[in-house]
One Martini backbone bead per residue (centre of mass of N, CA, C, O) as a GRO file, in nm:
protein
  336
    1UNK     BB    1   0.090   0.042   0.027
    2UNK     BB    2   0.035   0.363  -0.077
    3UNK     BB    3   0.044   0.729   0.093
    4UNK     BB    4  -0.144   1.027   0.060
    5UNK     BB    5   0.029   1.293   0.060
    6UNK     BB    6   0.026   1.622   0.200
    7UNK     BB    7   0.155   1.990   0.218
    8UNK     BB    8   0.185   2.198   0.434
    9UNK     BB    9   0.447   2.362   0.362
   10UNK     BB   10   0.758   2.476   0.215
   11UNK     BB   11   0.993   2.488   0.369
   12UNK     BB   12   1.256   2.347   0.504
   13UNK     BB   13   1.116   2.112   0.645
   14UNK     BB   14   0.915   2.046   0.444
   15UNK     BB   15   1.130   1.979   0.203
   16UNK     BB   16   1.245   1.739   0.413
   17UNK     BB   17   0.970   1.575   0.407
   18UNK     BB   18   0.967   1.543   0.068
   19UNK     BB   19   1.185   1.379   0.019
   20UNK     BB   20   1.160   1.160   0.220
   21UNK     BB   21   0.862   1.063   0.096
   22UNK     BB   22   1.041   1.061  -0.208
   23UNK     BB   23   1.329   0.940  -0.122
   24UNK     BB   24   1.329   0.733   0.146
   25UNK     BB   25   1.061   0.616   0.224
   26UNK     BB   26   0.799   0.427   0.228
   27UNK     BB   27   0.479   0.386   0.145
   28UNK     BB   28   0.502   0.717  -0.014
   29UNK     BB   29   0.330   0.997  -0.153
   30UNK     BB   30   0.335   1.317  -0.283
   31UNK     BB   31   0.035   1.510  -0.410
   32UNK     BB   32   0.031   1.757  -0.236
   33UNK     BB   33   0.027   2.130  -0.200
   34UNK     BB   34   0.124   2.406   0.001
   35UNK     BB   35   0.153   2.760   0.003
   36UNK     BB   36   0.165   3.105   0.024
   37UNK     BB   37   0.395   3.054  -0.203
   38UNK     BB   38   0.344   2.926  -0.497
   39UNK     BB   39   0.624   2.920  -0.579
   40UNK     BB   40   0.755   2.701  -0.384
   41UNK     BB   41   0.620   2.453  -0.472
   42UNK     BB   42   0.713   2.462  -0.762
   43UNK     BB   43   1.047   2.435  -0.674
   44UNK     BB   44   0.984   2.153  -0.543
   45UNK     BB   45   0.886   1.994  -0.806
   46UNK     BB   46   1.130   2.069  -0.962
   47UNK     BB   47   1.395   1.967  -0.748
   48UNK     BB   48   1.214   1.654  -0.725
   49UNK     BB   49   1.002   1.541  -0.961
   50UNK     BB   50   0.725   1.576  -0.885
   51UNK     BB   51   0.347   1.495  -0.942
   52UNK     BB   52   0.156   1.744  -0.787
   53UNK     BB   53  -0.073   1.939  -0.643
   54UNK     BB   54  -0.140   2.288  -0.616
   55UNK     BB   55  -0.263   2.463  -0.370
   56UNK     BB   56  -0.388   2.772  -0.253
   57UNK     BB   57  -0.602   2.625  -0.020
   58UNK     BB   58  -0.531   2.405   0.241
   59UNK     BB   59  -0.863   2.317   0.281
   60UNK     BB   60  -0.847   2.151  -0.017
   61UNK     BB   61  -0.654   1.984   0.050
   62UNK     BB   62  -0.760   1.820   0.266
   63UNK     BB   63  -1.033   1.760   0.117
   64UNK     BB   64  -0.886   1.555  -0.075
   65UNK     BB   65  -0.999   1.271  -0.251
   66UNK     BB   66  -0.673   1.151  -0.228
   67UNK     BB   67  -0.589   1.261   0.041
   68UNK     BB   68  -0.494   1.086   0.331
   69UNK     BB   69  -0.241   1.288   0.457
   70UNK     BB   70  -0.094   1.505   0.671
   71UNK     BB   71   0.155   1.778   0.642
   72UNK     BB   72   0.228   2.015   0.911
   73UNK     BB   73   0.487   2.290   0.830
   74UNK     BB   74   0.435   2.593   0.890
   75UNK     BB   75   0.323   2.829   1.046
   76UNK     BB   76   0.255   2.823   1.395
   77UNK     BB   77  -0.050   2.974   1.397
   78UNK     BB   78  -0.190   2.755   1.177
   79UNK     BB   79  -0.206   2.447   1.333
   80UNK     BB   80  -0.433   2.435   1.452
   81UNK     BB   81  -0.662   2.475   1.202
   82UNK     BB   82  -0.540   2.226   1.035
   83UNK     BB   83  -0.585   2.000   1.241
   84UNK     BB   84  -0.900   2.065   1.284
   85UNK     BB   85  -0.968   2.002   0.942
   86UNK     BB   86  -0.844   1.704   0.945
   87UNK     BB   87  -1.020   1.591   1.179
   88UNK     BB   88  -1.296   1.640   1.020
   89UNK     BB   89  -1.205   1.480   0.736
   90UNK     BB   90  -1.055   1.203   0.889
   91UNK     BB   91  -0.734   1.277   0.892
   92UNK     BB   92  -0.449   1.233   0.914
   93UNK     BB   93  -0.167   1.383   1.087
   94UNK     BB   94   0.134   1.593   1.105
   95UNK     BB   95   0.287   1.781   1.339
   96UNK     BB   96   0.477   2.050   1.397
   97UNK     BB   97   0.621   2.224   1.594
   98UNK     BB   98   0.377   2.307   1.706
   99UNK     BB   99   0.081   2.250   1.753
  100UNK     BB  100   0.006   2.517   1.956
  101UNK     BB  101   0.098   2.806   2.081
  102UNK     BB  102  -0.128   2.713   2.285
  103UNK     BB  103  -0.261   2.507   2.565
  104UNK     BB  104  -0.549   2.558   2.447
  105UNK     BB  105  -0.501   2.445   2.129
  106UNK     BB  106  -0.443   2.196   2.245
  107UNK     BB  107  -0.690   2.116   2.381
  108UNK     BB  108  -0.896   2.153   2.105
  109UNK     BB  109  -0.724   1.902   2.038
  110UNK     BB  110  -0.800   1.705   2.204
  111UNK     BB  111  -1.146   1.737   2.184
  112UNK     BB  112  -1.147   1.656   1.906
  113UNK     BB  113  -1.009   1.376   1.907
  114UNK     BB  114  -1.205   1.227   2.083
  115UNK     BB  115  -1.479   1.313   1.949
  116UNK     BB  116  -1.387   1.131   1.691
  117UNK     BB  117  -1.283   0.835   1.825
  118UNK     BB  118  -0.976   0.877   1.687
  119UNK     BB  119  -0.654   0.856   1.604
  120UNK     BB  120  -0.486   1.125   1.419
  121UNK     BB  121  -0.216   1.273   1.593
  122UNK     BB  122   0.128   1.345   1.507
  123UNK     BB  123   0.406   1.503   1.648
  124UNK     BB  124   0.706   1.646   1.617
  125UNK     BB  125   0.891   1.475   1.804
  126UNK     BB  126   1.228   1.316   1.753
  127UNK     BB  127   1.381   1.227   2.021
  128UNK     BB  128   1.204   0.923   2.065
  129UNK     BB  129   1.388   0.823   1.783
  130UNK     BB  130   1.640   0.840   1.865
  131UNK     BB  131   1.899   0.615   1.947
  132UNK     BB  132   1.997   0.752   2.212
  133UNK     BB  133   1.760   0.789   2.384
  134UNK     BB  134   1.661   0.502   2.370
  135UNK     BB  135   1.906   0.373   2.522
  136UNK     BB  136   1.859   0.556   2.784
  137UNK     BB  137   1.605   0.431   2.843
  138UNK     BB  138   1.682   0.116   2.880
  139UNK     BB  139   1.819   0.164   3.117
  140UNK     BB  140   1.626   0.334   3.288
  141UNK     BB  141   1.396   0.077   3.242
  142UNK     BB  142   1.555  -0.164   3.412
  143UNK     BB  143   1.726  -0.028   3.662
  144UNK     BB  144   2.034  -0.034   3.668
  145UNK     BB  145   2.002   0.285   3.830
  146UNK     BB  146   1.765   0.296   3.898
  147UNK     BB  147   1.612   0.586   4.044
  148UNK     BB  148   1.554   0.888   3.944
  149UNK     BB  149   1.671   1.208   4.034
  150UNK     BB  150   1.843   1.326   3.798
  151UNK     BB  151   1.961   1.551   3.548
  152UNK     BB  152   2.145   1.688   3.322
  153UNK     BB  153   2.125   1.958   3.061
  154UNK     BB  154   2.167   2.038   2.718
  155UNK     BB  155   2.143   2.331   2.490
  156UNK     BB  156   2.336   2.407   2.213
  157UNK     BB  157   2.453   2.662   1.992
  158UNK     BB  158   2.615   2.857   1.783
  159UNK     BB  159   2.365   3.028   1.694
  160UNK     BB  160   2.197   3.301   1.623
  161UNK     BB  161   1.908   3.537   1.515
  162UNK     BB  162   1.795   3.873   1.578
  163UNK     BB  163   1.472   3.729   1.589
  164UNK     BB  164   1.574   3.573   1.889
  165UNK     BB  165   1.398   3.543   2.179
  166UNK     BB  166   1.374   3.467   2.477
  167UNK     BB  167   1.132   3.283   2.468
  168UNK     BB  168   1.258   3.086   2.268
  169UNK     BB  169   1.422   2.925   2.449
  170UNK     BB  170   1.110   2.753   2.492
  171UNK     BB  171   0.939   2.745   2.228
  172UNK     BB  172   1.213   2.673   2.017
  173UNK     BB  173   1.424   2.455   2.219
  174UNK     BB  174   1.339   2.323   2.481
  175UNK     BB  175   1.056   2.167   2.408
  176UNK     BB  176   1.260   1.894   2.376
  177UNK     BB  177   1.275   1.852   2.660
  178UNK     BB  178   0.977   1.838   2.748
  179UNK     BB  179   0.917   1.601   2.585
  180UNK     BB  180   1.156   1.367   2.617
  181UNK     BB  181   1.164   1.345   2.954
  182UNK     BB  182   0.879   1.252   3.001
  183UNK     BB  183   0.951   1.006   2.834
  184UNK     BB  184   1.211   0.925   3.004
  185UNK     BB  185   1.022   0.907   3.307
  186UNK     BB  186   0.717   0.901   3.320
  187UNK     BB  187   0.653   1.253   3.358
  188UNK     BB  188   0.549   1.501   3.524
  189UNK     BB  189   0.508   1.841   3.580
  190UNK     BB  190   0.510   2.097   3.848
  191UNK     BB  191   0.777   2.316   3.782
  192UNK     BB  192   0.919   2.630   3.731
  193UNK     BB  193   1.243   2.789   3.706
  194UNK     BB  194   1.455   3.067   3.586
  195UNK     BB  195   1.828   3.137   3.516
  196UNK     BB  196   2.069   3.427   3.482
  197UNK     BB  197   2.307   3.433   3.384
  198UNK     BB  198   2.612   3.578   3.231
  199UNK     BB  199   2.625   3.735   2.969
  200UNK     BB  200   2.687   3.718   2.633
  201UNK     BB  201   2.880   3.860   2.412
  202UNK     BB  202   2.692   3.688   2.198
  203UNK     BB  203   2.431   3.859   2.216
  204UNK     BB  204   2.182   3.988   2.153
  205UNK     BB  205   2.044   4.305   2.349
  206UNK     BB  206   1.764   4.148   2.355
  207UNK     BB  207   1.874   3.879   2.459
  208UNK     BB  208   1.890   3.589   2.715
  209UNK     BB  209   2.243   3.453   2.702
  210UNK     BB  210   2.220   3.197   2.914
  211UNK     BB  211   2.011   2.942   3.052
  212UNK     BB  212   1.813   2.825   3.329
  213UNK     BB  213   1.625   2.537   3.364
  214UNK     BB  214   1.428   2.452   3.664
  215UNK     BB  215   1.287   2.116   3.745
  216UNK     BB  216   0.955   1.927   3.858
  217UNK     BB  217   0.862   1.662   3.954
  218UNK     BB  218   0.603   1.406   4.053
  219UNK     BB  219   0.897   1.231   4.154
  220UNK     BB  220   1.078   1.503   4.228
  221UNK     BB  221   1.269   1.533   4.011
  222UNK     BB  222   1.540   1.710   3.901
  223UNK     BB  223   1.597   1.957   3.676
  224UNK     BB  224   1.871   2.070   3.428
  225UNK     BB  225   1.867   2.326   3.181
  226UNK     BB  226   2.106   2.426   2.937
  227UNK     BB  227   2.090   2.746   2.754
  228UNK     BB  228   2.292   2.793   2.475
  229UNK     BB  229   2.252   2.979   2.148
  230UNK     BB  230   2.583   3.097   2.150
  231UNK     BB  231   2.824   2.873   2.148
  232UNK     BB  232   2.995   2.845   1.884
  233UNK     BB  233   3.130   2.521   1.901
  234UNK     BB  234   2.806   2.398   1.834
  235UNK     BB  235   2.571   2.099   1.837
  236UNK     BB  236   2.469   2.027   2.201
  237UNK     BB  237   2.345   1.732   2.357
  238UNK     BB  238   2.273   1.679   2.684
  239UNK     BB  239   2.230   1.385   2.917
  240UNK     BB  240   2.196   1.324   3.242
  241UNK     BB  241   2.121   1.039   3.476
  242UNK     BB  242   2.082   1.030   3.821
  243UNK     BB  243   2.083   0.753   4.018
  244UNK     BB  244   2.069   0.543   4.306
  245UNK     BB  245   2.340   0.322   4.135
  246UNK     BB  246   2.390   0.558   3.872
  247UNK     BB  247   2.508   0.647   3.560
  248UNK     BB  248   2.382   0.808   3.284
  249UNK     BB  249   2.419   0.890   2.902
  250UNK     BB  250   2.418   1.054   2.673
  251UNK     BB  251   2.548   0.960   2.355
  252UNK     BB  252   2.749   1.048   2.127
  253UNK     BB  253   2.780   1.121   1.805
  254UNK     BB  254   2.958   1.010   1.543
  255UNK     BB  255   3.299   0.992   1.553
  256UNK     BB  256   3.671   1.066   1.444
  257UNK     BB  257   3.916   1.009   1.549
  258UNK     BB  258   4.220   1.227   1.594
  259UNK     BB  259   4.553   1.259   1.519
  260UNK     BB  260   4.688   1.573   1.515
  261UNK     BB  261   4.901   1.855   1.600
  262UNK     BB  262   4.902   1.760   1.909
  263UNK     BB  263   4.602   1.610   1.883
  264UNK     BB  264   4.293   1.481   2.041
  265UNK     BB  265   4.035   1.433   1.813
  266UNK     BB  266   3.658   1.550   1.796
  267UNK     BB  267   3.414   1.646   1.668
  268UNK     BB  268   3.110   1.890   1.595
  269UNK     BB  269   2.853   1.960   1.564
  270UNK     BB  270   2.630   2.238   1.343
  271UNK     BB  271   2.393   2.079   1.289
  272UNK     BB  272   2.091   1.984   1.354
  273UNK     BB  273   1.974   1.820   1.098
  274UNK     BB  274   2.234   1.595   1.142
  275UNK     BB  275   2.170   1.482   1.434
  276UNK     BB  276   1.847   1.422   1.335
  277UNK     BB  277   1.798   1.276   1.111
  278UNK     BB  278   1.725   0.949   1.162
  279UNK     BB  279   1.482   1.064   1.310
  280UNK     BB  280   1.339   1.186   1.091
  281UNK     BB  281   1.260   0.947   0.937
  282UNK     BB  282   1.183   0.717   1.147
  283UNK     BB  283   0.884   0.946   1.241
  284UNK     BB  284   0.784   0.908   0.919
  285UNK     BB  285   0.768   0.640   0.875
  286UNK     BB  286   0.602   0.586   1.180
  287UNK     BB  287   0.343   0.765   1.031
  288UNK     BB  288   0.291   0.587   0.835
  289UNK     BB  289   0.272   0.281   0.954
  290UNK     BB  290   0.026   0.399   1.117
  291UNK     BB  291  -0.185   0.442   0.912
  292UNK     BB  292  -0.216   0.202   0.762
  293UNK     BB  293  -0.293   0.032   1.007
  294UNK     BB  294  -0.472   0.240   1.240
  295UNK     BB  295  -0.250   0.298   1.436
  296UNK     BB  296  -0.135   0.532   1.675
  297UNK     BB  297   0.202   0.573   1.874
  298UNK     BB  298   0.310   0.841   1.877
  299UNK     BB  299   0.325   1.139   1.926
  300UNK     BB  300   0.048   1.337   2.071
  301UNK     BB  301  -0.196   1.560   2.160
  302UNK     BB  302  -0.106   1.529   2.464
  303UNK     BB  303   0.195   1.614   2.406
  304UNK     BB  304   0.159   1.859   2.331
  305UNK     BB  305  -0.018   1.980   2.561
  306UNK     BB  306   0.212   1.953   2.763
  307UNK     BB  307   0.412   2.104   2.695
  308UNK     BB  308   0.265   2.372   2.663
  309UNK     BB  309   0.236   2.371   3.003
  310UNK     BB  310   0.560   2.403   3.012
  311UNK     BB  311   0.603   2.663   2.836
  312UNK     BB  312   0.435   2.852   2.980
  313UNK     BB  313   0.566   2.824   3.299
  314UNK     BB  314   0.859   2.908   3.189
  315UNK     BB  315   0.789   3.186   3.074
  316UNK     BB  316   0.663   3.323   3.317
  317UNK     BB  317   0.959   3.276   3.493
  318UNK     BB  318   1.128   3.471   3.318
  319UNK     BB  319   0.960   3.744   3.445
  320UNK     BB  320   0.933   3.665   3.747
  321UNK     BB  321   1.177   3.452   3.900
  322UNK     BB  322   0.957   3.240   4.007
  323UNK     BB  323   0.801   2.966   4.098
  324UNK     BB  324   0.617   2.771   3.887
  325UNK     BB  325   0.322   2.629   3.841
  326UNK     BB  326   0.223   2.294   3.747
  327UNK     BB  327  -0.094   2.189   3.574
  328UNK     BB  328  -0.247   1.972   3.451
  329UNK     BB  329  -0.436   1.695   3.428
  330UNK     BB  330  -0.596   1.413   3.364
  331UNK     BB  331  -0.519   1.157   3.138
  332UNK     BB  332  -0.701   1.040   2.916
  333UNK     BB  333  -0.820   0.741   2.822
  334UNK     BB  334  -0.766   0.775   2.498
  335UNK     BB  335  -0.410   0.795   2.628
  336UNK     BB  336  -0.356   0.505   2.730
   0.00000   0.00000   0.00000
């Protein structure tokens, strides 16, 4: 079987979600494209060789009788109204983070597709596709260093551009620690309060930058994620996990080792797209045969709303510079 894929967005992201669905996964064909720019589509059509029909309303492609699940990679403010025209549509979606900008219209889609009375929002949070957050899981779940007491993580990039404001290292930079960590931990967080170390002289002059955000779960655990978007010298993503009886790592990625002018070293990737590349193969194939078999597996439209009450609390945390509760609800039965 292969699934007639449409795609609202055709942007940086959108493009690599399109080569991929053409180019490189299995039982998956884009034939419809959409985007603000209708030069854009004609551009990924011309470069890619697809066979695809250009909608200029996003609406008519989500309708669209060939069009069996929807790829939403847009601007992220249109994203709750595309995932609620899916859900209406009764067609799969997949929607890049955001969900949907507050942890309300995350909400207004989950009471949607409850509604709907099947699974049908994937989220792209592509951390828990990851092969080493994988096996840092499989540590932690298996018990080898007992129950987790701490985390100790971070996110540096090696610059932004100037239109990056601070509340952005939560809202488009920490969100995927939001995301994964409850996911590594099976657990929701209580709490959360932002520190601001002394600022580096490479942040623009309007951004607070590095940042650490100290999160506690409701089992406890003490969580410290330092966010560094301008730190120069690569793209790294750090975690570590202190247990009852042992320390967990998350493991660094593939790189060979060199001896040379009297040093020994190793790479440091400086592209998240890079990083991630094989995570994101790993959710968008895992999103097909999701579809095609009828189970809806991925992250869900619960996930994306609990990041997004835990971003939101974040955000406050940074205004206000005191410990703000995070209160979530009890996970709706259709989400277990």
């Amino acid at each position: 079987m292969t699934l007639n894929i449409g795609v609202i967005g055709t942007g940086a992201i959108g493009r690599e979600h399109i080569r991929r669905c053409s180019q490189v996964l299995q039982n998956s064909r884009v034939v419809a494209l959409n985007d603000i720019n209708r030069s854009n589509c004609e551009q990924v059509i011309s470069d890619l060789g697809l066979q695809a029909e250009i909608y200029d309303n996003a609406h008519d492609l989500i309708n669209a009788p060939d069009v069996q699940a929807i790829l939403v990679t847009s601007w992220g403010p249109t994203h709750e109204e595309f995932v609620l025209a899916s859900i209406k549509a009764g067609k799969a979606v997949f929607c890049e983070k955001p969900l949907a900008v507050t942890a309300q219209g995350c909400m207004n889609i989950v009471e949607a597709e409850i509604a709907a009375g099947k699974k049908l929002v994937q989220v792209g949070f592509m951390r828990p596709y990851d092969s080493g957050y994988r096996a840092l899981k499989h540590v932690i779940d298996s018990g080898e260093i007992g129950e987790p007491l701490m985390l100790h993580c971070a996110h540096r990039n090696p610059e932004v551009g100037d239109s990056y404001t601070t509340d952005m290292a939560i809202t488009d930079t920490l969100i995927h620690e939001l995301d994964v960590l409850r996911w590594l931990l099976k657990d929701d967080y209580v709490s959360a309060q932002v520190i601001y170390p002394r600022k580096t002289r490479k942040a623009s002059s309007h951004l607070k930058d590095p940042q650490i955000v100290l999160l506690e779960t409701a089992k406890g655990v003490r969580i410290d994620v330092e966010i560094f978007v301008n730190c120069e010298y690569g793209y790294d993503i750090q975690c570590e996990v202190v247990g009852e009886t042992g320390i967990a790592r998350l493991p660094e990625p593939m790189s060979v080792q060199t001896r040379s002018a009297a040093k020994l070293s190793t790479g440091i990737l400086t592209d998240w797209k890079k990083r991630f590349i094989d995570a994101y193969d790993v959710e968008l194939q895992d999103f097909i045969n999701n579809v095609l078999s009828g189970e809806m597996t991925g992250p869900s439209a619960w996930d994306g709303y609990a990041a997004a009450v835990a971003a939101d609390a974040c955000v406050a945390a940074q205004n206000n510079g005191e410990i703000v509760p995070i209160t979530m609800p009890a996970r709706p039965a259709f989400y277990n």
